[in-house]
Amino acid sequence: MKQQLTCFFLLFCFAASAQFNLSGVVKDANGYLVPQAQIKLSGSGISKETQTNGAAVYSFRDLPSGTYNLEILSGDFIGFDQVVIKNANLRHDIQLDNAGDYELDAVAIRAESIKTKMEKQGFAVNVVSTEEAAKRNIQTNELLNTTVGVKIRQNGGLGSNVEYSLNGLSGSAVRIFIDGIPISTFGSAFNLNSIPPSMIQQIEVYKGVVPGYLSDDALGGAINIVLDKSAATNLNASVSYGSFNTFQASVNGLYRFDKSGFTVKASGFHNYSDNDYEVSGRSIVVTGLGGVQTPITARRFNDAYRSTGGIVQIGYTDVSWADQFYVGFTGSDDYKEVQHGAFMTIMPYKGRFYESDVALANLSYQKSDLFAEGLDVTVNGYYGSRNRQLNDTVAAAYSWNGERAIDFRGDEYEYTWGSQQEGGPTLLKISRNVASVRSGISYAFNDAHKVLFNHVYSSIDREDSDALRPLLENTFVGTRDLHKNILSLTYEVNAFNDRLKASLFGKYYQQKTISKDPELVTNDAGNRIIVDEVVSSNKKFEGYGFAASYGINPKVFLLASAEKAIRLPNETEIFGNDGDNVVANSGINPEQSNNYNLGFRLGAFDFNRHQLTLSANFFTRNIKDRIGLPIETSLNVNDELIVYVNQGSGTSKGFDAQLNYNFNDKLSANFNISKFDLKIENRGTEVAVPNTPFLTMNGNLRYSLKNLLQKQSRLDLFYTLYYTDEFSYLVPQGSNTVGDEFFKVPEQLAQDLGLSYFFPDKCFVLSFDVKNIFDRPVYDNLSVQKPGRAFYLKLNYSINSF
């Protein structure tokens, strides 16, 4: 009897301690795989979350026997399912019905996706899915450029400088994050043209009012790139080739050991382009004898770009002490030739380029219900070096035909200063030690009340040197240090059966800058000594805001948000950057703004197989000490160098709206419009801010054909339209408008076509895209011309077991 009791006790302990795996595939009603569906598991005191990978496979590890509820989210719908694990691993597949709902005991339950929930929190936010873009020849920037209220400002082709405009505020007023870490930490190679959409789970675009959890000085808004955090074993690889000798490749994968939870995760990318597209216009000329200028159509010849980067992480996922814990390394390098200065001038550069590299150690930790239910903790940090070198040693001048420029006598011309840009030959190197740590802790008292505390610290220790300078002069090179702390406290409340959602937050900003410049001085004894001239500042500000939404009914929501926002000058604006032709301005002041949003969201409304959603946002930005390029006149434009200044105080007022339509999951359409005025008081006169498009519109169409050529295959057809109204990059000069046309950027209409063919096993996707199909001239910042018609072919491959 005692032995039987002992055996029973041991069997009971084994059953209680044994852990098993749950996995399966998510498909739609026609049997097609559904990647990137969010699945939440709860039950037996356990709460976990995962996402289907590129092959639509989900998995949960280390679950004891018991009954579990599954919450499945895809598109605008949510469903519920239930599974029972009985002392064995379980395979459980999930299938959607035609309406996009899941069924449990023949009862369909409909609710909102994570995307819809975020867009109903009260913030002026758009959540952008990357599922389709990951399979196409679309860069992340192109995906953002079709988002309502967002305008990408790019100076040329792949690898060129990019700025992001949200409701008229742009530049550093808009902060870009990767998992909440400022993207500047990662260096120039890690930009939104380089990071493939397949590495991204979703993109969050906050306009004007930024939630406390991002806790940064994002005065005009923020774009947060959320990388894929799925813990399921998977591998995705893609390669594309197209016009201008453009080659792009990426690979990302994860492997998890089921028993221990030990996880290895890696991703990498490589990009290259000659960027030798054709340009024409007022500055694209060849100067001949006697100074006669002949307009030509030319190819850019000193604009090549190359970037390579990757992330390797090891750690543990879905274990008792951590949902995710990783330590790893992030590295990249890039090479970029510089064709001209800030403007396209009649004498382009040849031989001017810069190189950069980044090496960062990283650590991330995430745990829900740490020590107590409702207590969540996240930490994400990077530390390492970031270097950049500018090479400008060629004295020869060139014309747009790629040949040596001649003077009016016909002799080959050389710059007297010995380099392409004024200032003399240089091998300027900027070395930085960088650190960025974001931490957050939140506690949910219950479903209605939650408190969050977040902190972000970032620092840059910068030192400049130039190998072409004399040793003595390099000895006297100064250092530039910047340290920033931002804290936020947020209270969230849900009331009236979740009809009212509100978020109240306060932010504290602190930035310290230190400049040290050694110089030789004579002391009282008459001896020459080296003394550091130190200039420092320590600026502190407070901000606060709120966001709220109210559901009149489940399909009609009113949204409102406001924030007193602060934007501290960044490193480039304070210390300058020769590689980007930016001059230092140590006296620049922080930018401040009172931001207001008021909007609504209607839908989704269903009519048989038709679905319609409409949203709109009206906004005002009251700006003080706006930071931007000088309000220039035609008499003082500098062809090469730019400097950031406080333009003055002003307002931005306008609206944006978006309409989404879907028919039977076969045809989808999207149209959005953004219209605003942005005026600054400059020298006692209110003027429209130059170099800013005030009206933009975008449209998208997608149509799916199933079982084309092969059973279980799918062909997606795409059409995209971009419209930008005419704008000027200089302020009109009074009532005399003669010559103003020279500074106008004309109205632009660009259109793209694309197709993606999904092979039956859904592992292979072949895509073909045509950009700017009618080869229309398109321009952006300071009227710099962008690429014309281009063709790209891409192959994407995904597997979930190896």
Coordinates of C-alpha atoms in Angstrom, one line a residue, residues 8 137 159 207 211 225 236 240 253 292 334 374 404 454 515 538 545 552 601 608:
F8 CA 0.8 7.6 -7.1
N137 CA 9.9 45.8 -53.4
G159 CA 20.8 56.3 -48.9
K207 CA 1.1 63.0 -34.6
P211 CA 2.3 58.9 -25.2
I225 CA 9.4 50.9 -35.4
N236 CA 12.9 34.6 -43.7
S240 CA 15.8 42.1 -54.9
G253 CA 15.6 34.1 -38.2
V292 CA 27.8 79.8 -72.1
D334 CA 28.0 52.3 -44.8
G374 CA -0.3 43.4 -13.3
R404 CA 36.2 68.2 -66.1
N454 CA 9.2 55.5 -18.0
S515 CA 32.0 71.8 -25.3
N538 CA 22.0 72.4 -18.3
G545 CA -0.7 66.3 -21.8
I552 CA -20.8 57.0 -28.8
R601 CA -13.2 57.3 -36.2
N608 CA -22.9 42.4 -47.0

